[in-house]
Short mmCIF file of C-alpha atoms in Angstrom, two decimals:
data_model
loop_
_atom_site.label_atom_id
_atom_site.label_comp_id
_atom_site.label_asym_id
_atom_site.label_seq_id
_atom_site.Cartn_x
_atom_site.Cartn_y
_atom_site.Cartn_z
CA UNK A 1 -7.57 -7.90 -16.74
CA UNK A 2 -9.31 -10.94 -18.45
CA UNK A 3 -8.68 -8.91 -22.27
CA UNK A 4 -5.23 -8.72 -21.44
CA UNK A 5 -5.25 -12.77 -20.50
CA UNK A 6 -6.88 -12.98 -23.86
CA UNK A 7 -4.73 -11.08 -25.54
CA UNK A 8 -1.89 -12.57 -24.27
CA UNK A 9 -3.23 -15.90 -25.26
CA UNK A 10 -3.86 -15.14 -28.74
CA UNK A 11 -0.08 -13.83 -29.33
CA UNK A 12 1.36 -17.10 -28.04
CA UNK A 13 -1.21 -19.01 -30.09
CA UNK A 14 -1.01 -16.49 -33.35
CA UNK A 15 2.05 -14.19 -33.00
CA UNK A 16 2.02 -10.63 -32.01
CA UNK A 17 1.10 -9.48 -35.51
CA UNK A 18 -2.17 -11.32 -36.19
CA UNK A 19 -3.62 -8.30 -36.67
CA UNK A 20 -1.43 -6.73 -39.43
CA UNK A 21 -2.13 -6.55 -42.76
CA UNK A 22 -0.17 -8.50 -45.40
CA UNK A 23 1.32 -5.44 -47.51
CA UNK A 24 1.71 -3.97 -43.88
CA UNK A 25 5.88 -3.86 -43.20
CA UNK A 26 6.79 -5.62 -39.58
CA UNK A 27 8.86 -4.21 -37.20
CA UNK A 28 11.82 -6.08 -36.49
CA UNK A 29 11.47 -6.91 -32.50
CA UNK A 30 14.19 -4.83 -30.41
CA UNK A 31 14.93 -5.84 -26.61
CA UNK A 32 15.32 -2.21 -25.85
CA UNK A 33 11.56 -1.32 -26.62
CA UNK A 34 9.49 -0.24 -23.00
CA UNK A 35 6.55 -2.36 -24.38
CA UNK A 36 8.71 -5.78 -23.32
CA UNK A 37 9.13 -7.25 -19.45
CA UNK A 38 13.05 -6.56 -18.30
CA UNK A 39 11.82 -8.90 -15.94
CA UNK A 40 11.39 -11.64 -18.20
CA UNK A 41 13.91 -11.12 -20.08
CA UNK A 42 16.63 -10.75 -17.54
CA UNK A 43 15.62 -14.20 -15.41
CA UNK A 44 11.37 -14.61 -15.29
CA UNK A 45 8.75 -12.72 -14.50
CA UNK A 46 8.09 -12.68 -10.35
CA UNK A 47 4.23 -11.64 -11.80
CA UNK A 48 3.68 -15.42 -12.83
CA UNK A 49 5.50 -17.00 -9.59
CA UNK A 50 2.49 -16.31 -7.21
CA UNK A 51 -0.99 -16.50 -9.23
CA UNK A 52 -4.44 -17.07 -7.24
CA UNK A 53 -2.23 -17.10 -4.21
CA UNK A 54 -1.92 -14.38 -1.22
CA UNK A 55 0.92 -13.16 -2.98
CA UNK A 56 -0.71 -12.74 -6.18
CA UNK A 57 0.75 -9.45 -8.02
CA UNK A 58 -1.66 -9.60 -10.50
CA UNK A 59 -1.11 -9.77 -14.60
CA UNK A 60 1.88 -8.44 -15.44
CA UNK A 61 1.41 -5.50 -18.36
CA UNK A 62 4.18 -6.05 -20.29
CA UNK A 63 4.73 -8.18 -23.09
CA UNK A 64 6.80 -11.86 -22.81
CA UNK A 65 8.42 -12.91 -25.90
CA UNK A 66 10.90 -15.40 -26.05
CA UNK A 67 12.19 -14.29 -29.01
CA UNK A 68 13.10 -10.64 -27.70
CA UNK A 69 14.60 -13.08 -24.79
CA UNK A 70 16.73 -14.87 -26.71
CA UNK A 71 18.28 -11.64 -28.23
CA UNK A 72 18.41 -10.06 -24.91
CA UNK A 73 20.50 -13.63 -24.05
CA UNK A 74 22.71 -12.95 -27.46
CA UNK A 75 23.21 -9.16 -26.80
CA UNK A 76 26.54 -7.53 -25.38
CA UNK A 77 27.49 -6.36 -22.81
CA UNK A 78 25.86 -2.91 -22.15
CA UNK A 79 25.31 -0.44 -19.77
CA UNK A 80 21.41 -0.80 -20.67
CA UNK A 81 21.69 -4.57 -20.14
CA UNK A 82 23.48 -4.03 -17.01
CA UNK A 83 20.76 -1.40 -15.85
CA UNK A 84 17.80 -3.87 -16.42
CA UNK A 85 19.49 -6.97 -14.25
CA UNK A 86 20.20 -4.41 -11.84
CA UNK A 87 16.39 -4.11 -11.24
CA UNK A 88 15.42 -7.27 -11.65
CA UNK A 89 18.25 -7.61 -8.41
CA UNK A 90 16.34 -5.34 -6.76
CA UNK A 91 13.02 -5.78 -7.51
CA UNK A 92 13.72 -9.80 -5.95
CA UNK A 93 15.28 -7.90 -3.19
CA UNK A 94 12.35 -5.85 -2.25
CA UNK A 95 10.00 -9.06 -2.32
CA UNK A 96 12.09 -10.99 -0.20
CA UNK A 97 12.54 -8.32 2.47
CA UNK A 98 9.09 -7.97 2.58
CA UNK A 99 8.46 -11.31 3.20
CA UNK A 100 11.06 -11.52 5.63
CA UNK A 101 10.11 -8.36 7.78
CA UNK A 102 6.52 -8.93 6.67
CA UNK A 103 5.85 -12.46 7.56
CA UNK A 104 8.97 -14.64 9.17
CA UNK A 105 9.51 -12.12 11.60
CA UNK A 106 5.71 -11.28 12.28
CA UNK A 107 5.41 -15.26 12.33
CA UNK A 108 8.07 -15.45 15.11
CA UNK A 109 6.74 -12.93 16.77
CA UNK A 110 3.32 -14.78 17.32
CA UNK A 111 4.81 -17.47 17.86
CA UNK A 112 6.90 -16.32 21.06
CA UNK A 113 3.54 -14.45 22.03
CA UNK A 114 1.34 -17.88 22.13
CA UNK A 115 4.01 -19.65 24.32
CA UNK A 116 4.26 -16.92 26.89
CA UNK A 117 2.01 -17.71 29.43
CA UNK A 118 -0.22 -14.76 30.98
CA UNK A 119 0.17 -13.62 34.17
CA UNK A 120 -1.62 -14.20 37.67
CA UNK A 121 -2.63 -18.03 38.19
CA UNK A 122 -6.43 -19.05 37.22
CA UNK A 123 -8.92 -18.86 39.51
CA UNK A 124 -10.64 -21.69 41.05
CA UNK A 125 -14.38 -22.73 40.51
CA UNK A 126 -15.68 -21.47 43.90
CA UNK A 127 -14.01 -18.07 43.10
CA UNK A 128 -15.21 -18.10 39.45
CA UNK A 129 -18.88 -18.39 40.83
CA UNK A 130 -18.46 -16.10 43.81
CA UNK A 131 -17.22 -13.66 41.34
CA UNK A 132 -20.17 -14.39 38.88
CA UNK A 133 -22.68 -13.58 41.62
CA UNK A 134 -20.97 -10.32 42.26
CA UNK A 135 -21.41 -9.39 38.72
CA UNK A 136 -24.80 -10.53 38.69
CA UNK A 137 -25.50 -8.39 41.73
CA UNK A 138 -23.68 -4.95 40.64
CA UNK A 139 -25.76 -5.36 37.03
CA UNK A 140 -29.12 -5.46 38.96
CA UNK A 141 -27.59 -2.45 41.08
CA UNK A 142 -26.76 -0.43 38.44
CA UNK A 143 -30.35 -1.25 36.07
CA UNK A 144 -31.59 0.15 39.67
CA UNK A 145 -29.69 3.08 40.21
CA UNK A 146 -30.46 4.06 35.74
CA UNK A 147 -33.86 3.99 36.42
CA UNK A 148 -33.91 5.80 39.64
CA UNK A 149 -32.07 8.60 37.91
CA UNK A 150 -34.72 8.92 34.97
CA UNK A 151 -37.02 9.52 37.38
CA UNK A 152 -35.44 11.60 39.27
CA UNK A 153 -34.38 13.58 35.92
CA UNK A 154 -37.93 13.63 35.22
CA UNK A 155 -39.36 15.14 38.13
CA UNK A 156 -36.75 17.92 38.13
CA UNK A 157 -33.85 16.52 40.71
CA UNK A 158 -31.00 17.13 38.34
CA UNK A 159 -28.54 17.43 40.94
CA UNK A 160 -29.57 14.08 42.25
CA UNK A 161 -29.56 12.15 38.78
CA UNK A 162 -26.18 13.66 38.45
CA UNK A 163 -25.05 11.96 41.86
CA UNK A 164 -26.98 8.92 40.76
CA UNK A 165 -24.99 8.60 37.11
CA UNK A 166 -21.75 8.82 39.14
CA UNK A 167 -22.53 6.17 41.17
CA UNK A 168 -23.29 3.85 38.34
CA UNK A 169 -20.16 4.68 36.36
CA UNK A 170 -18.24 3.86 39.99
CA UNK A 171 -20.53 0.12 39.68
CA UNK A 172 -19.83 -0.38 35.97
CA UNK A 173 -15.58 0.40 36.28
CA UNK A 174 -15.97 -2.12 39.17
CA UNK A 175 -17.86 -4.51 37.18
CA UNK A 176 -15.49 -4.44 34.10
CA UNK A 177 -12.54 -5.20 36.43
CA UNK A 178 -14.20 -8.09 37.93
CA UNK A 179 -15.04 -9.35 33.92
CA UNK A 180 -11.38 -8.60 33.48
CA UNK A 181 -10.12 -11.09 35.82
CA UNK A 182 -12.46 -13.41 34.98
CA UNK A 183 -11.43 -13.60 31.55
CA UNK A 184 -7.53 -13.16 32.34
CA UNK A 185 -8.23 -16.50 34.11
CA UNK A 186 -10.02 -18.04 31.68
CA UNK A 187 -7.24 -16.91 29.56
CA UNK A 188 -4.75 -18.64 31.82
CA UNK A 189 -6.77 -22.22 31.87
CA UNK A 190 -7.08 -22.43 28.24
CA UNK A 191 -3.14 -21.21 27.43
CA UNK A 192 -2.19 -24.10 30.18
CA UNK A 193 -4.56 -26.67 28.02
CA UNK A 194 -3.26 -25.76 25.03
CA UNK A 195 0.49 -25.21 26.07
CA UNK A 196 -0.29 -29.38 27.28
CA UNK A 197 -2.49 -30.36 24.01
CA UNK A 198 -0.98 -28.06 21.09
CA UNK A 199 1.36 -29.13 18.62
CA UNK A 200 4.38 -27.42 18.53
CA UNK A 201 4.35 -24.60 15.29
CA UNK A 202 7.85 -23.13 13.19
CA UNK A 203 8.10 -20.77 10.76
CA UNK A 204 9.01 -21.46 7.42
CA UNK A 205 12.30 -19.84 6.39
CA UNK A 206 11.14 -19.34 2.53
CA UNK A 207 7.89 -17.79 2.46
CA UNK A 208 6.83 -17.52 6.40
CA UNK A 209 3.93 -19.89 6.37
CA UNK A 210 3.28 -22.08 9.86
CA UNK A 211 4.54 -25.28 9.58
CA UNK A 212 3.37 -27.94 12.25
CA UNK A 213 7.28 -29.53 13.86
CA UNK A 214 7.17 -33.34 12.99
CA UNK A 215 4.49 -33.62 10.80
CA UNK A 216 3.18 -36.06 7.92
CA UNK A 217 5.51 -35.84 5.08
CA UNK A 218 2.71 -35.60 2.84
CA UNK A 219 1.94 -32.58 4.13
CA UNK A 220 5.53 -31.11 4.16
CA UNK A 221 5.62 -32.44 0.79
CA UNK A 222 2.48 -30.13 0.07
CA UNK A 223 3.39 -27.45 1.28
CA UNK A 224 7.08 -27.39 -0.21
CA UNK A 225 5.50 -27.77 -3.98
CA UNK A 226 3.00 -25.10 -3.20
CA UNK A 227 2.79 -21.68 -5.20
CA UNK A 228 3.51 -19.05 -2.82
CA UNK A 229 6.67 -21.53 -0.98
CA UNK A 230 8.36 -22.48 -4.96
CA UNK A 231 8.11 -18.55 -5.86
CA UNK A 232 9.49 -17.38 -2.89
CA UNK A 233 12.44 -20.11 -3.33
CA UNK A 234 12.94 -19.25 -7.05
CA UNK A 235 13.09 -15.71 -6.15
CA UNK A 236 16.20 -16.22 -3.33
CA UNK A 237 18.02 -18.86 -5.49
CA UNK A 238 17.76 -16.56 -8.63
CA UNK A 239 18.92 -13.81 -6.38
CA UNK A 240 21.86 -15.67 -4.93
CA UNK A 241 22.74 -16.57 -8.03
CA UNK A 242 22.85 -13.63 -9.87
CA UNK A 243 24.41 -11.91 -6.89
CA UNK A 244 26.82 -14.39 -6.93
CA UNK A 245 28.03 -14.42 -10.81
CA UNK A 246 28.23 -11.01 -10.48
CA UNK A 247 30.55 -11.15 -7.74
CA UNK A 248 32.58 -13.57 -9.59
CA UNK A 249 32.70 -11.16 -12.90
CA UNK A 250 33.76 -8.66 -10.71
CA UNK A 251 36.75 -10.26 -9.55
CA UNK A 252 37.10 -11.56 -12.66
CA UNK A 253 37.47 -8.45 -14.52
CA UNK A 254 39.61 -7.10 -11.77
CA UNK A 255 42.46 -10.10 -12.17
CA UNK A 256 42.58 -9.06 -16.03
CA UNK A 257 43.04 -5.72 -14.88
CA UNK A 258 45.85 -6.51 -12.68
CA UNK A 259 47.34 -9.47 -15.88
CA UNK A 260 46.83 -6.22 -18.43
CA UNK A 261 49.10 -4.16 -15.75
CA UNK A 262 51.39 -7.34 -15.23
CA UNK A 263 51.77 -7.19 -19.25
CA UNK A 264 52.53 -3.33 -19.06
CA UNK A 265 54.72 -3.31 -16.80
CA UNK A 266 56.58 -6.19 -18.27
CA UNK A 267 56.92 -4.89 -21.92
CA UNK A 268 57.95 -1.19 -21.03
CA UNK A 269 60.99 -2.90 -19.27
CA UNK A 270 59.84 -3.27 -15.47
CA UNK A 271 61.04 0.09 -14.23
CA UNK A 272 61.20 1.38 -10.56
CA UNK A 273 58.93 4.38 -11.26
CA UNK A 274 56.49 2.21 -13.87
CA UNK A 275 56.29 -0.29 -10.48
CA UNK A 276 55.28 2.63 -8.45
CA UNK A 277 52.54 3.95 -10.94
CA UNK A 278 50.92 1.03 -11.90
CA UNK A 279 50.90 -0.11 -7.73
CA UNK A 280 49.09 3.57 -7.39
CA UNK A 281 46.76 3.36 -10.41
CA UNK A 282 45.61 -0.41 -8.83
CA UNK A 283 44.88 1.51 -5.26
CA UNK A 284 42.90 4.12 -7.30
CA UNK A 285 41.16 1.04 -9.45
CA UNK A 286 40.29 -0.59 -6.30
CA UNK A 287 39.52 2.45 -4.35
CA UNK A 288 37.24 3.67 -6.86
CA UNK A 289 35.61 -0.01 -7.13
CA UNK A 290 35.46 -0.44 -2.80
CA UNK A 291 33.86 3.52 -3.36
CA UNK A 292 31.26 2.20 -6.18
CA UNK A 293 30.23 -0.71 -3.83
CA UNK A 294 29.82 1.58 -0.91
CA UNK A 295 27.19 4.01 -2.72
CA UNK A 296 25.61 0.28 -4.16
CA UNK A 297 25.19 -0.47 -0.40
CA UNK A 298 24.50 2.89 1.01
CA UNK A 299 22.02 3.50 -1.93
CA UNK A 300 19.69 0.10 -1.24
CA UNK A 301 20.31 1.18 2.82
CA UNK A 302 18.70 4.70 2.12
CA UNK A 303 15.61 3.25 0.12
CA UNK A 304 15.16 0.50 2.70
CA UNK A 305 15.60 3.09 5.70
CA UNK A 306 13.02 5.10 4.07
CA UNK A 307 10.77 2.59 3.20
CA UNK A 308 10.98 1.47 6.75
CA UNK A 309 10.35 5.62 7.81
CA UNK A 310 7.33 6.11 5.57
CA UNK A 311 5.50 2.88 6.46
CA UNK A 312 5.99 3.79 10.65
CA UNK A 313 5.08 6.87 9.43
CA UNK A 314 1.92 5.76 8.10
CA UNK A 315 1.03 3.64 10.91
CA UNK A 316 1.71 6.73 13.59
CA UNK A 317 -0.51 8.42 11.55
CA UNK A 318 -3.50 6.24 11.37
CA UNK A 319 -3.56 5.66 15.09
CA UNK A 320 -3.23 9.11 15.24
CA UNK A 321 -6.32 9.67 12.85
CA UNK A 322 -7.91 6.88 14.81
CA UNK A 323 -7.22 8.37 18.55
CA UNK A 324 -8.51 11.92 17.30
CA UNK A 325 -11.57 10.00 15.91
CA UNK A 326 -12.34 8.51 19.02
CA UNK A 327 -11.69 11.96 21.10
CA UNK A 328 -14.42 13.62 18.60
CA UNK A 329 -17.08 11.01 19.21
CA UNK A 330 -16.53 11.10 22.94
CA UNK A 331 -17.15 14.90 22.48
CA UNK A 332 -19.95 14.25 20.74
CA UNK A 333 -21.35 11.89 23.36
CA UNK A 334 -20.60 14.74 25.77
CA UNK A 335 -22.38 17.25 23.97
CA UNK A 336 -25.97 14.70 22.90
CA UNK A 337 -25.95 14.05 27.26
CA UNK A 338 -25.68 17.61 27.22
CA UNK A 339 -28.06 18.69 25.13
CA UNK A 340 -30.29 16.04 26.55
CA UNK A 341 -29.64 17.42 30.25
CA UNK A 342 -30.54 20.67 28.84
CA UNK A 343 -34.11 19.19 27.15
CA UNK A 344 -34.79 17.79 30.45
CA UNK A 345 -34.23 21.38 32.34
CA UNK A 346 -36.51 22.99 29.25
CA UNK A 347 -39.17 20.59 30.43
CA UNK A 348 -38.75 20.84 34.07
CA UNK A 349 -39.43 24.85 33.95
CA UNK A 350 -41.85 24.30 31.74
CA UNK A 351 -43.54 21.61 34.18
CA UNK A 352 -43.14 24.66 36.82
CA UNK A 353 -44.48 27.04 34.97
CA UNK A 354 -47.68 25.45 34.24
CA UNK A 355 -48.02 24.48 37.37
CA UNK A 356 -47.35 28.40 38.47
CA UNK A 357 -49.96 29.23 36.02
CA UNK A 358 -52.38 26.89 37.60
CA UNK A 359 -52.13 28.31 40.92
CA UNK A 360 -52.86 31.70 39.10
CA UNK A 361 -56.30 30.36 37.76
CA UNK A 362 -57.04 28.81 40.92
CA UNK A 363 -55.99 31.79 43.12
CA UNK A 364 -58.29 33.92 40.14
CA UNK A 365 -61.26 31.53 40.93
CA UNK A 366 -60.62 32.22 44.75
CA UNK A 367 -61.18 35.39 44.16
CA UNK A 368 -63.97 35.38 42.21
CA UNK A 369 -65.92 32.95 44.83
CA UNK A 370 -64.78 35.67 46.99
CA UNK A 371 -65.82 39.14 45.54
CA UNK A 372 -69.87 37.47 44.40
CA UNK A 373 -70.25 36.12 48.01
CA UNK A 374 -69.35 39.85 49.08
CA UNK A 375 -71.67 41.07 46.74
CA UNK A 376 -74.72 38.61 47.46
CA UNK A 377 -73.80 39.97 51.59
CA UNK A 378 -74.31 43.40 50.67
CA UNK A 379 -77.49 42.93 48.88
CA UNK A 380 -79.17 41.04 51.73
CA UNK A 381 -77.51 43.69 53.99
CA UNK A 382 -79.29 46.74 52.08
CA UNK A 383 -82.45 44.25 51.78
CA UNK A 384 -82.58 43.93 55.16
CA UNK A 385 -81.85 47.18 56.44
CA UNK A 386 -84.70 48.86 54.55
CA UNK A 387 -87.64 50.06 56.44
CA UNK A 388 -91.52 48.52 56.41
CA UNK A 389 -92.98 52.04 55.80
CA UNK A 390 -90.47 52.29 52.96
CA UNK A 391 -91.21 48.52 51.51
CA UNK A 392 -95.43 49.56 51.58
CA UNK A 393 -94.73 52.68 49.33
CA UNK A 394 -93.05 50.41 46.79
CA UNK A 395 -95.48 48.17 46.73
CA UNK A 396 -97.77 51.02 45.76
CA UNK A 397 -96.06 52.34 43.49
CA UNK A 398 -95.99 48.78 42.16
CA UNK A 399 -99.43 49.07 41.41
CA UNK A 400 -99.48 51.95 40.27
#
């Protein structure tokens, strides 16, 4: 962007052919080449109407040469002349009809929206704090009733985290409708202060910009010299006038055609059936001209219609994108609780287990304990049931 600026600078300071050699031939300029602006040529260029403004449509990429104007000025009439004001028509009427769908009427709009007055009137102080309180009260309640249900979730009582969860989302829906109101009257208090304080705003019939009713003429002053407001008004006056001359070469051209029929009919004598031709050839001239204007009209209707079609149709589809956007991350919400539901069962039975497993080792041990104390009975059993003639001979053979 800034070497085309530059570029276009040097050709207004050095000529379009700096750059060629002196032996070099140079082409004649011709209005009919691509690389010139129609735009500027035709009227102006709406490229340099709206620079570092909101507006701005950027550097334009073709080439403005007064010279190539002046012959497009000095040329005749042509179809190819003819074709290149028609789009300079239309490119001014695209501009202003997006301004005036695009900004007046979004203006108005917003400005019908911040007069009307909400609904329900604002709550007083003693029912702003009573309501406070209750909010205060159902947040404590439901930071209570979260961390009963961890723990509940961690000792194993799904069933009664589940229950406890519920309950919370019950506390929460009635805490956001108590924020709700709170806010709507809120809402209501400061629309009443403002509706008494505010300055009463219009929208600007040129370029939709909010204009304060009564205000400094120094600022009205500003505001009518600015950019975006003097492009906006060039673009509608050129328009009106072009449309207009136009008009007027229309109905120009069609009172020669009737003179040039007048003159006809008056040198071949003023016949009965030369009367009745030329009246039917000037219902076919102006039948075919009402027929012309009619595809003129029905041809900008079409490209507004569907202008109008694809940009709704955007729109549906981007808060269609958005809504199925949301509905996937509120599945995926669904499915991490889920899955974090099912981590907390995983632990649970594994808490169970290991405790199942302890009462194994335990029960083990028990019998253990159990089998040695049997064992130490028997031995003092058969210790004690031996005889004394039997414990003497053992001793001998002891020493033996």
């Amino acid at each position: 962007m800034a070497v085309l600026a530059a570029a276009q600078l040097l050709d207004e300071l050095m000529g379009r052919h700096r750059n060629t050699n002196p032996n070099e031939k140079i082409k004649k300029p011709n209005w009919e080449d691509p690389e010139y602006c129609k735009y500027y040529m035709v009227k102006f260029c709406p490229h340099d109407l709206f620079v570092n403004t909101r507006a701005d449509l950027g550097a334009c990429p073709k080439v403005h040469d007064d010279e190539v104007k002046d012959l497009f000025d000095k040329a005749d009439s042509s179809y190819k002349k003819a074709q290149y004001v028609e789009e300079f028509l239309r490119f001014c009427r695209h501009m202003i009809n997006d301004v005036e769908t695009g900004k007046i009427q979004k203006g108005k709009q917003r400005l019908e929206l911040m007069n009307s007055r909400p609904e329900g009137p604002p709550m007083t102080q003693a029912q702003t704090e009573k309501n406070q309180e209750q909010v205060t009260l159902l947040s404590e309640k439901i930071t209570a009733l979260v961390r009963e249900a961890e723990e509940a979730g961690t000792c194993g009582n799904v069933e009664q985290a589940q229950g406890l969860m519920k309950l919370c989302d019950r506390l929460k829906e009635e805490k956001d409708q108590l924020l709700k109101q709170q806010e709507n009257s809120h809402w209501s208090m400061t629309a009443e202060l403002a509706a008494a304080q505010e300055k009463q705003m219009e929208v600007c019939p040129v370029c939709g910009a909010f204009l304060i009713v009564g205000d400094a003429q120094q600022r009205i002053d500003d505001h009518l010299s600015g950019k975006q407001h003097v492009g906006y008004f060039k673009l509608r006056q050129a328009y009106e006038e072009m449309t207009a001359a136009r008009e007027k070469e229309q109905q120009e051209k069609e009172k020669r055609r009737r003179e040039e029929r007048e003159r006809e009919r008056s040198v071949r004598g003023g016949g009965l059936g030369s009367d009745r031709r030329d009246r039917e050839r000037m219902e076919r001239d102006r039948e075919r001209d009402r027929d012309k204007d009619k595809d003129k009209d029905k041809d900008n209707k079409e490209r507004e219609r569907d202008r109008h079609r694809s940009s709704r149709e955007k729109e549906k589809n981007n808060r269609h994108e958005e809504r199925d956007r949301e509905k996937e991350r509120d599945k995926e919400r669904e499915r991490d609780k889920d899955r974090e539901r099912e981590k907390d069962r995983d632990r649970e039975k594994d808490r169970e287990r290991e405790k199942d497993r302890d009462r194994e080792r335990e029960k083990d041990r028990e019998r253990d304990r159990d089998r040695d104390k049997e064992r130490d009975r028997d031995r003092k059993h058969r210790r004690d049931r031996r005889s004394p003639h039997e414990r003497s001979r053992r001793r001998s053979r002891d020493r033996r």
